[in-house]
mmCIF file of N, CA and C in Angstrom:
data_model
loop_
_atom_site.group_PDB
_atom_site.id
_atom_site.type_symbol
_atom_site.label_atom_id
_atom_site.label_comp_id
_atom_site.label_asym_id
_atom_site.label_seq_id
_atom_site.Cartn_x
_atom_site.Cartn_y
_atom_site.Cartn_z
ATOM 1 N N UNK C 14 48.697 -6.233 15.116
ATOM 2 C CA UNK C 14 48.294 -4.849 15.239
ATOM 3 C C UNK C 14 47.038 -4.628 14.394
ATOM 4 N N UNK C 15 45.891 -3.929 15.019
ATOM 5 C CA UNK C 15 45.075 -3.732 14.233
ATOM 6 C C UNK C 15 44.666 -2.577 14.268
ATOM 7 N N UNK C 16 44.182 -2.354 12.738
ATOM 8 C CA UNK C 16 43.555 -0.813 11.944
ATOM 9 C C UNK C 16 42.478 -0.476 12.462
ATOM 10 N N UNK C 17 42.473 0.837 13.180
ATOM 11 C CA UNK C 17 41.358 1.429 13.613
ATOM 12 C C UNK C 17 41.167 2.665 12.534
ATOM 13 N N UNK C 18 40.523 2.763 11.880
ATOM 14 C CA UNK C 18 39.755 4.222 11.132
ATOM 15 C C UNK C 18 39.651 5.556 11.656
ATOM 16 N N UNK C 19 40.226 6.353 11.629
ATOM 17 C CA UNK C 19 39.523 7.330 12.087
ATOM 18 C C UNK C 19 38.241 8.126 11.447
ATOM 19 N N UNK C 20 37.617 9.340 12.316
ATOM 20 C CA UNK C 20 37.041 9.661 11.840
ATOM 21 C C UNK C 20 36.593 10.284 10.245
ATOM 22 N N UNK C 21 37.551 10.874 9.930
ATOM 23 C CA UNK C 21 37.719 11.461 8.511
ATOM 24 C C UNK C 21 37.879 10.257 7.619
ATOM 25 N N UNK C 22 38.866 9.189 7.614
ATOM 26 C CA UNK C 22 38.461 7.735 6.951
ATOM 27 C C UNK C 22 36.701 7.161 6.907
ATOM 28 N N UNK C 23 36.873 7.380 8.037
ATOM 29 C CA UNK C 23 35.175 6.516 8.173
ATOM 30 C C UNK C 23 34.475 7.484 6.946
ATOM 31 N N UNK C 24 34.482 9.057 7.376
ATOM 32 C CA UNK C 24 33.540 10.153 6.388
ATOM 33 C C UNK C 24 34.006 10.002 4.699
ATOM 34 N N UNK C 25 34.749 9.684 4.441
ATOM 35 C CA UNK C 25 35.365 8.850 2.990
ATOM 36 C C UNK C 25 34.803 8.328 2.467
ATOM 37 N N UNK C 26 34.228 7.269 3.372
ATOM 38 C CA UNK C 26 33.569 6.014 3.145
ATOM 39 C C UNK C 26 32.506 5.718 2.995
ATOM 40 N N UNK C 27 31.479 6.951 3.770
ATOM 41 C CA UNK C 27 29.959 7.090 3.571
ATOM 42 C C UNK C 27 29.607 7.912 2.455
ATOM 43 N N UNK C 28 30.196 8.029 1.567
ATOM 44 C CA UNK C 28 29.871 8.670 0.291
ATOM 45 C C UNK C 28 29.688 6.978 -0.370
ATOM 46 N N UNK C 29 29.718 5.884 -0.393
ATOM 47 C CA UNK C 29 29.158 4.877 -0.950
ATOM 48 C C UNK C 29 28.080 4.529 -0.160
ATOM 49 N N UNK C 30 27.728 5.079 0.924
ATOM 50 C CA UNK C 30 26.523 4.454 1.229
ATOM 51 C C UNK C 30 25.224 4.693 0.361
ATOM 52 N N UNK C 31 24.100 4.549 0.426
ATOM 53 C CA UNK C 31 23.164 4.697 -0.570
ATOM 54 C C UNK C 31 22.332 5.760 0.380
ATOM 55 N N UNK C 32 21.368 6.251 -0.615
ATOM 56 C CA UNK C 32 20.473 7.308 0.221
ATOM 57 C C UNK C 32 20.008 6.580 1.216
ATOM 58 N N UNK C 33 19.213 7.040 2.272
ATOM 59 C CA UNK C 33 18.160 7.122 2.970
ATOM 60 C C UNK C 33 16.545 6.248 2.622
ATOM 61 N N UNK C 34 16.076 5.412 2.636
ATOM 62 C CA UNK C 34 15.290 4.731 1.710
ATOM 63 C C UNK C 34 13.806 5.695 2.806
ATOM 64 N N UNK C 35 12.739 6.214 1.715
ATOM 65 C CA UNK C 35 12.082 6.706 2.022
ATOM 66 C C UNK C 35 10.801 6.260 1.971
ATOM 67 N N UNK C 36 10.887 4.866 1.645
ATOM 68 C CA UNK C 36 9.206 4.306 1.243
ATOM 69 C C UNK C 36 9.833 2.911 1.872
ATOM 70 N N UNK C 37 8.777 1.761 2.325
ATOM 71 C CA UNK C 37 8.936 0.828 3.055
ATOM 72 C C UNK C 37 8.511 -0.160 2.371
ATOM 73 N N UNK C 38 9.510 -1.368 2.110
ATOM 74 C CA UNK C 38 9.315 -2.699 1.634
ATOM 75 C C UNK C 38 8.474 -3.253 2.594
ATOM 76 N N UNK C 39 7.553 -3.967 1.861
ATOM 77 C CA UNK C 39 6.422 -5.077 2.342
ATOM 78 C C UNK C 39 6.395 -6.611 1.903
ATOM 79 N N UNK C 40 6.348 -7.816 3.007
ATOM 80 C CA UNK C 40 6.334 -8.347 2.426
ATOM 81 C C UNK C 40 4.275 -8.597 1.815
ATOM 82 N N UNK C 41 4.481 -9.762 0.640
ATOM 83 C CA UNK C 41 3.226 -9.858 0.218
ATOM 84 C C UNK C 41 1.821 -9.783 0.597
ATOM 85 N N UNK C 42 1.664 -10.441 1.983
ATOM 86 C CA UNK C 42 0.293 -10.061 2.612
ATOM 87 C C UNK C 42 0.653 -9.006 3.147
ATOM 88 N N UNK C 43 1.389 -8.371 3.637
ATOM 89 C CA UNK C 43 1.313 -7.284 4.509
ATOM 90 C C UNK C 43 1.131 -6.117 3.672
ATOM 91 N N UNK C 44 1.679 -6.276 2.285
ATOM 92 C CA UNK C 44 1.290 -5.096 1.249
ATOM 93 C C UNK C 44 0.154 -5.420 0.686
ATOM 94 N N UNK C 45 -0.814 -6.330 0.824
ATOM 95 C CA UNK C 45 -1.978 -6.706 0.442
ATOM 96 C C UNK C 45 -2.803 -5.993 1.494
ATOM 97 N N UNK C 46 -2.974 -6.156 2.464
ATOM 98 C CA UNK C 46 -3.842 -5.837 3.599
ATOM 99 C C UNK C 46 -3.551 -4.634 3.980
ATOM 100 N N UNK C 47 -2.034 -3.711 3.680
ATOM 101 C CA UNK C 47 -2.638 -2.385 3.932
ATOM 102 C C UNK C 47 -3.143 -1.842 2.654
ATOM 103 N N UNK C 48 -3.087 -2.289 1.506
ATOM 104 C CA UNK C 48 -3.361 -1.747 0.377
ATOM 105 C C UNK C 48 -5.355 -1.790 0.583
ATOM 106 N N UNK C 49 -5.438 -3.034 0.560
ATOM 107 C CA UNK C 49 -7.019 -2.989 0.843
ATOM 108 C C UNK C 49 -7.471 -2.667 2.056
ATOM 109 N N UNK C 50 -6.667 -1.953 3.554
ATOM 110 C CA UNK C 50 -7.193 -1.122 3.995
ATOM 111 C C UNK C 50 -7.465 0.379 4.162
ATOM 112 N N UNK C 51 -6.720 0.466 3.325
ATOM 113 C CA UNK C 51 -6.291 2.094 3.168
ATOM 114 C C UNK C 51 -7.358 2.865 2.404
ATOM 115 N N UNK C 52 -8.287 3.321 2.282
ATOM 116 C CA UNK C 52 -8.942 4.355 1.554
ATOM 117 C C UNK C 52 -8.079 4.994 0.547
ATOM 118 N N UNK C 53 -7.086 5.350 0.880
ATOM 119 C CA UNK C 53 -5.948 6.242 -0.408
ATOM 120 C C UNK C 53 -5.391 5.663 -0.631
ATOM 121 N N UNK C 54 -5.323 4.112 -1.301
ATOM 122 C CA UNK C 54 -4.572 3.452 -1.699
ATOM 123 C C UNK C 54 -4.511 3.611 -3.367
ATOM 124 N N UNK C 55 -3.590 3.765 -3.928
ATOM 125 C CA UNK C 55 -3.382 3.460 -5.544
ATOM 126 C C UNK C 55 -2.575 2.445 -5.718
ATOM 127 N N UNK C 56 -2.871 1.388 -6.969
ATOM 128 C CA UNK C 56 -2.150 0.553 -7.247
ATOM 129 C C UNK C 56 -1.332 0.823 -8.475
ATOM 130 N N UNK C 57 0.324 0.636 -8.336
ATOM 131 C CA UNK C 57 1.217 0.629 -9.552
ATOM 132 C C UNK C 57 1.410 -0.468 -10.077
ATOM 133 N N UNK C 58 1.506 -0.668 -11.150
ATOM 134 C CA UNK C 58 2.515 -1.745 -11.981
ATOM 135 C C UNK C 58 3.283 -0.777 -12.867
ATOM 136 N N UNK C 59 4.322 -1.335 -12.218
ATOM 137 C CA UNK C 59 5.394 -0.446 -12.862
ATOM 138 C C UNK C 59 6.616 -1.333 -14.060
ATOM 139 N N UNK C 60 6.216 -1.863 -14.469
ATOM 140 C CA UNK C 60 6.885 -2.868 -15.760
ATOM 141 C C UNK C 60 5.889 -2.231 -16.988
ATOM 142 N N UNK C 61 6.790 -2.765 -18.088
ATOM 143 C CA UNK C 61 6.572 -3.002 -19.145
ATOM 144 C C UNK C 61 4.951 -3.438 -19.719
ATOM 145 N N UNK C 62 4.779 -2.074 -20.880
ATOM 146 C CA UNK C 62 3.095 -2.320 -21.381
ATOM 147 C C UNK C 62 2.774 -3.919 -21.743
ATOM 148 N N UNK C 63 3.848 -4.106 -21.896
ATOM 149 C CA UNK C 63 3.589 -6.098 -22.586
ATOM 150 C C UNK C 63 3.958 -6.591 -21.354
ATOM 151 N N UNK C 64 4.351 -6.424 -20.410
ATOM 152 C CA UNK C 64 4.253 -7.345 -19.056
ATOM 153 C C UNK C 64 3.333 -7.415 -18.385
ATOM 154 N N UNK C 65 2.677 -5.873 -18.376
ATOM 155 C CA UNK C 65 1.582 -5.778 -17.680
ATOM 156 C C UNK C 65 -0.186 -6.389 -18.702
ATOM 157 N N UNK C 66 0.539 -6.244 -19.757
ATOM 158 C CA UNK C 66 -0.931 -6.620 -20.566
ATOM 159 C C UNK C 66 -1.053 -8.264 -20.295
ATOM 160 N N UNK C 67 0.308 -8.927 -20.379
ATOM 161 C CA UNK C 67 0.134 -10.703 -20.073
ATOM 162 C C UNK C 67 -0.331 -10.753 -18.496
ATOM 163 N N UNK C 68 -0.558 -9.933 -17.534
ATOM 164 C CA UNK C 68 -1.465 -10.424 -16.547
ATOM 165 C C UNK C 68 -1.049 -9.240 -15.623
ATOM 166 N N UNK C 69 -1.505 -8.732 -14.785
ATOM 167 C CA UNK C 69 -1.312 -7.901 -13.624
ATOM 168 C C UNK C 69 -2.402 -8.456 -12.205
ATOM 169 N N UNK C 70 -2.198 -7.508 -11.621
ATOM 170 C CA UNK C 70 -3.221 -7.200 -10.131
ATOM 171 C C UNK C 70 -4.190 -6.411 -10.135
ATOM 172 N N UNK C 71 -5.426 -7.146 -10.154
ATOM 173 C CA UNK C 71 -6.684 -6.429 -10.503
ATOM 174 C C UNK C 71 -7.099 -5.057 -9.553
ATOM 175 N N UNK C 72 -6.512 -3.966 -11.093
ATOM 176 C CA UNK C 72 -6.950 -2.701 -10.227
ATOM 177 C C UNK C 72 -5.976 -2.032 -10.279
ATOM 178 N N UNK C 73 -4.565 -2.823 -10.665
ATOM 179 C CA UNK C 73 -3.443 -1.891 -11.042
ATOM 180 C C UNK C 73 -2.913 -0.426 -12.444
ATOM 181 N N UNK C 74 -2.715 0.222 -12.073
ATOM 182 C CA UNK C 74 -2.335 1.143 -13.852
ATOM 183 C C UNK C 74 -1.210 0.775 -13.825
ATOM 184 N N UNK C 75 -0.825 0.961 -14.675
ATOM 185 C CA UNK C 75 0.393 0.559 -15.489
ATOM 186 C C UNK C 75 1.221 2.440 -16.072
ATOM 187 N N UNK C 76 2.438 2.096 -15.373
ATOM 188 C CA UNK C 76 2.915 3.219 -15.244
ATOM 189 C C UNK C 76 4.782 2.867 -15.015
ATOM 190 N N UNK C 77 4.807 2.476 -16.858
ATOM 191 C CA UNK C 77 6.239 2.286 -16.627
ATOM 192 C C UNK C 77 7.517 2.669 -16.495
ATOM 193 N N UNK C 78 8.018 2.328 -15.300
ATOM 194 C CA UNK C 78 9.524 3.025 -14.784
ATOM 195 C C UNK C 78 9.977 3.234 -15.770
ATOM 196 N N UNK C 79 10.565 2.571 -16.695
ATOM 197 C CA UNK C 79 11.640 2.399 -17.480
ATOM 198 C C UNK C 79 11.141 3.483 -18.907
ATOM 199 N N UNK C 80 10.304 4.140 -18.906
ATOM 200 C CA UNK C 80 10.056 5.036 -20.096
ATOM 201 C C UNK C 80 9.899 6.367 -19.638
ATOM 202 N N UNK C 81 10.674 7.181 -20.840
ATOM 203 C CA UNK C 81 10.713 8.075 -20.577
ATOM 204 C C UNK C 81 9.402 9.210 -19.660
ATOM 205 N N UNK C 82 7.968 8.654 -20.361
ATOM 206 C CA UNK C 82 7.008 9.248 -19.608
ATOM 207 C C UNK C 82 7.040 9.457 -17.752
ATOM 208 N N UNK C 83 7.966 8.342 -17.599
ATOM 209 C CA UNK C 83 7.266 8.224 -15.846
ATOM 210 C C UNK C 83 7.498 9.553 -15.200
ATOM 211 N N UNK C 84 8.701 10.276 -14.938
ATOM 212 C CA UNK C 84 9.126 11.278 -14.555
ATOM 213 C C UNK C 84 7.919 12.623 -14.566
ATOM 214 N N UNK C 85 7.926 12.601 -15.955
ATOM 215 C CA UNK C 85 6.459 13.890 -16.208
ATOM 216 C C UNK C 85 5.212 13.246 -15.504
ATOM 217 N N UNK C 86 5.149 11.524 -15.544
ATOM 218 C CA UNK C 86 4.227 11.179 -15.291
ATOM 219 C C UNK C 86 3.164 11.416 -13.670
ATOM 220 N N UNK C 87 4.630 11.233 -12.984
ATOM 221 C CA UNK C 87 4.433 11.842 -11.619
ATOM 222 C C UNK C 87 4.268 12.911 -10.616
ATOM 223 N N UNK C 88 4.137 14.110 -11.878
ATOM 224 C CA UNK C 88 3.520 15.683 -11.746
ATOM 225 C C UNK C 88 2.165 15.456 -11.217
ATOM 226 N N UNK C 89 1.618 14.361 -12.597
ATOM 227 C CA UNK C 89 0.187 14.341 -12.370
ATOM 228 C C UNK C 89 -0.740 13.576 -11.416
ATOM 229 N N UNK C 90 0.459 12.476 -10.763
ATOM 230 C CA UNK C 90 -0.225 12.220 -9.484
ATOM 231 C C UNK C 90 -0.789 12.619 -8.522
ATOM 232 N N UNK C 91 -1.419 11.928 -7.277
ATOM 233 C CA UNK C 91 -2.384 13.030 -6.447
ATOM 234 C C UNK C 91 -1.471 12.970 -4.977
ATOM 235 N N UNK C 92 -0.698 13.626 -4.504
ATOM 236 C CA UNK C 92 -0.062 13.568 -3.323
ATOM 237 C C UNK C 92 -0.479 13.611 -2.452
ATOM 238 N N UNK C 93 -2.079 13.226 -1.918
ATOM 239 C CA UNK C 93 -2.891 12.365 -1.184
ATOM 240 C C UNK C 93 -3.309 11.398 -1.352
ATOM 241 N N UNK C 94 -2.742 10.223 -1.936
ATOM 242 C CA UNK C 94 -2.997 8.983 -1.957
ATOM 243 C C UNK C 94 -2.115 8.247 -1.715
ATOM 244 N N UNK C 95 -1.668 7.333 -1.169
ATOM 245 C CA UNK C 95 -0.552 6.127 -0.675
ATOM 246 C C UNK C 95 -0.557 5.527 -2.245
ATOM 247 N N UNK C 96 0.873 5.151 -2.466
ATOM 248 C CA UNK C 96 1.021 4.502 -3.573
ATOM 249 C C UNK C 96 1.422 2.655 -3.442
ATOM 250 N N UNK C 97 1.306 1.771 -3.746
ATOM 251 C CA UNK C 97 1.658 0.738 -3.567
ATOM 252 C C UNK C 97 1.982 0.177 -4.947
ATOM 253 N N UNK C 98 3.035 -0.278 -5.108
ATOM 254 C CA UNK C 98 3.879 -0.185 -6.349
ATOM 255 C C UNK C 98 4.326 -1.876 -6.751
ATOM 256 N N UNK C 99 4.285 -2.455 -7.597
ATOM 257 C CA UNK C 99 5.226 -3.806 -7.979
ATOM 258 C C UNK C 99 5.638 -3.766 -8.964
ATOM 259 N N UNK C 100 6.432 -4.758 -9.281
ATOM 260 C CA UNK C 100 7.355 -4.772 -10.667
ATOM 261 C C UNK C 100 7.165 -6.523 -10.811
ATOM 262 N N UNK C 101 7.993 -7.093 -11.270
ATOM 263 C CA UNK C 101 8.152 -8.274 -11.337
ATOM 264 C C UNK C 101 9.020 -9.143 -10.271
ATOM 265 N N UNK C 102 10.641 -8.131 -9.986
ATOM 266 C CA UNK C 102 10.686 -8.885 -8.794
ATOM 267 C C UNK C 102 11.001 -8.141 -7.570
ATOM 268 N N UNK C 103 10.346 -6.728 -7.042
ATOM 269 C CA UNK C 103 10.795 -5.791 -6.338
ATOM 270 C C UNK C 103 11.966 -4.651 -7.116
ATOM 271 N N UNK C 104 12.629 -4.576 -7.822
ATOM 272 C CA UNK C 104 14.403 -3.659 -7.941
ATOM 273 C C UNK C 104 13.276 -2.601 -8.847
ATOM 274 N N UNK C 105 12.733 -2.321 -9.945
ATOM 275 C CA UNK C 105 12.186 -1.244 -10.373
ATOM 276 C C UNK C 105 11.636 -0.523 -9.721
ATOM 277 N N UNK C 106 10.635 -1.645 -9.013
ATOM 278 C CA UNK C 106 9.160 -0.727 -8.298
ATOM 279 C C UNK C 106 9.750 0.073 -6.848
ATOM 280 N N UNK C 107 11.293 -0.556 -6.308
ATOM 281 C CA UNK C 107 11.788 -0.225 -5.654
ATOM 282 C C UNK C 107 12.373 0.964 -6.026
ATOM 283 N N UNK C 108 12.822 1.133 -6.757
ATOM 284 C CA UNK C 108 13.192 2.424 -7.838
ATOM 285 C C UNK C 108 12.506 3.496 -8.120
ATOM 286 N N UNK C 109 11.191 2.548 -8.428
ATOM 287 C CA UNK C 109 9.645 3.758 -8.495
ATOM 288 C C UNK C 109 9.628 4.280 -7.048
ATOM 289 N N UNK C 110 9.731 3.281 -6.486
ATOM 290 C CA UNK C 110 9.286 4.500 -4.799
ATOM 291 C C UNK C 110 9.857 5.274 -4.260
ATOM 292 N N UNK C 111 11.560 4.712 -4.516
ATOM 293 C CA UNK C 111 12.575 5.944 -4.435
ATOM 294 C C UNK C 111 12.237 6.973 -4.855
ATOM 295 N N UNK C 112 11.590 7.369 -6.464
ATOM 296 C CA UNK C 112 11.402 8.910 -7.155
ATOM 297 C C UNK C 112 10.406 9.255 -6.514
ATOM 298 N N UNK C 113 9.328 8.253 -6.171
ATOM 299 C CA UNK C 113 7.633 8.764 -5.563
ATOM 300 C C UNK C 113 8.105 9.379 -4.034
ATOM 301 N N UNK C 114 9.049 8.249 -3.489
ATOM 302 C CA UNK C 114 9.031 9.381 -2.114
ATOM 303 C C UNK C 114 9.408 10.834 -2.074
ATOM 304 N N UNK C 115 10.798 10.747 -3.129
ATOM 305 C CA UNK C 115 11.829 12.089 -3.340
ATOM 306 C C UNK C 115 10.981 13.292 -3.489
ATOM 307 N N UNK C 116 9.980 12.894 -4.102
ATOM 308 C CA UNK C 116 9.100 14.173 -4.488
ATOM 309 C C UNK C 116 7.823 14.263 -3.828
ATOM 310 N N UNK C 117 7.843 13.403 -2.418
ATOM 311 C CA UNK C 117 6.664 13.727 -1.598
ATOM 312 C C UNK C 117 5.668 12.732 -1.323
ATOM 313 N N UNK C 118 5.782 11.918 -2.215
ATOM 314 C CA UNK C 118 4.410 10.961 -2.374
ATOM 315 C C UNK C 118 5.132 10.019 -0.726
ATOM 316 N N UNK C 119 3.561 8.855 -0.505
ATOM 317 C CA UNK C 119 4.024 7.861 0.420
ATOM 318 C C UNK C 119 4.087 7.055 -0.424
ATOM 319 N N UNK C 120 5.186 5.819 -0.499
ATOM 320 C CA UNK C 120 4.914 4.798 -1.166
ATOM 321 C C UNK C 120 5.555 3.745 -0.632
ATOM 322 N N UNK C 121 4.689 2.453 -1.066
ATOM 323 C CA UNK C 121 5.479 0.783 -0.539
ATOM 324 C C UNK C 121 5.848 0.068 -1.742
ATOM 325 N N UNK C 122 6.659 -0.774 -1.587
ATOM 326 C CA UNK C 122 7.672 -1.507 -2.894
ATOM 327 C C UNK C 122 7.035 -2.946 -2.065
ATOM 328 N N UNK C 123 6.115 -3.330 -2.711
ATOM 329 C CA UNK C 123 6.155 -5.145 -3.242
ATOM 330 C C UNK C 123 7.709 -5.700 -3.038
ATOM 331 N N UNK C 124 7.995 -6.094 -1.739
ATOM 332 C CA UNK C 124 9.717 -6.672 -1.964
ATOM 333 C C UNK C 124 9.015 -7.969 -2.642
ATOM 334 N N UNK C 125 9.755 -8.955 -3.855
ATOM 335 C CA UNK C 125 9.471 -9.890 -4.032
ATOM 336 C C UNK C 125 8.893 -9.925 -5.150
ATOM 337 N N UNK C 126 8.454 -8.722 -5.598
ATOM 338 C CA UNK C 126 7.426 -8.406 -7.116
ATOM 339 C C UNK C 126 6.226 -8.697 -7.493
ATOM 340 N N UNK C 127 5.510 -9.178 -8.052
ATOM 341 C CA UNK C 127 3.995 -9.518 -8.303
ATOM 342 C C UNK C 127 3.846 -10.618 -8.164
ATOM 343 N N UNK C 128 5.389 -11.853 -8.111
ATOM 344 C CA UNK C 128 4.690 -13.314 -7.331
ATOM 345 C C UNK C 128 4.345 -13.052 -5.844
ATOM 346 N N UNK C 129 4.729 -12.181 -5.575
ATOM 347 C CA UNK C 129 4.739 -12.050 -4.181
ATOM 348 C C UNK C 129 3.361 -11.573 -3.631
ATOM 349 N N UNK C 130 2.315 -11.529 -4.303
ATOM 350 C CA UNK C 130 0.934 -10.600 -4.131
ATOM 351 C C UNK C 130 0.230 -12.111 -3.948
ATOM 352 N N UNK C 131 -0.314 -12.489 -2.395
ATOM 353 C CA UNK C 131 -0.974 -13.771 -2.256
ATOM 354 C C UNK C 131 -2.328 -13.506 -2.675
ATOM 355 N N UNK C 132 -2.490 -14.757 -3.229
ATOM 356 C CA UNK C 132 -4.032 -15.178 -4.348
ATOM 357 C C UNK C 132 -5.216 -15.319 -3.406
#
């Protein structure tokens, strides 16, 4: 005999689903090539001032998730510009784009993180 769900079970159950993802993972060239085609492109690095000072992506600011600033930080952004975001291995910057979309911005998450940005 087998368990069929009903509807109200199933609606139970989508309270663990996760939001709605509002910004689009890229892989590495493909977030390379729209980044350098885009006119409104901004570049994030979104790690750590000492991660980003041992090397980044030329052209990136540094604008880290993990401190308290980012939140206020993203008042002062320009909500005409595409954001393109990395971390080290995608899960922050993925994080960053979650808040950047929530509040309007467009943004892409580096799946893969800053190895992932071809040389």
């Amino acid at each position: 005999m087998s368990f069929k769900p009903n509807n109200e079970i199933k609606a139970m159950f989508n309270i663990f689903k996760s939001a709605p993802k509002n910004y689009e993972d890229l892989d590495g060239s493909t977030f390379k090539s729209k980044f350098q085609a885009s006119p409104k492109a901004e570049l994030l690095d979104v790690r750590t001032s000492g991660e980003y000072s041992a090397g980044t992506i030329k052209g990136a600011t540094n604008l880290d998730v993990t401190s308290p600033q980012f939140q206020p930080a993203l008042k002062t952004l320009d909500k005409d510009k595409e954001y393109y975001v990395f971390c080290r291995s995608g899960n922050r910057s993925g994080s960053a784009c979650q808040m950047l979309s929530d509040q309007g911005f467009k943004a892409y998450n580096l799946a893969g993180g800053v190895g992932a940005w071809p040389h």
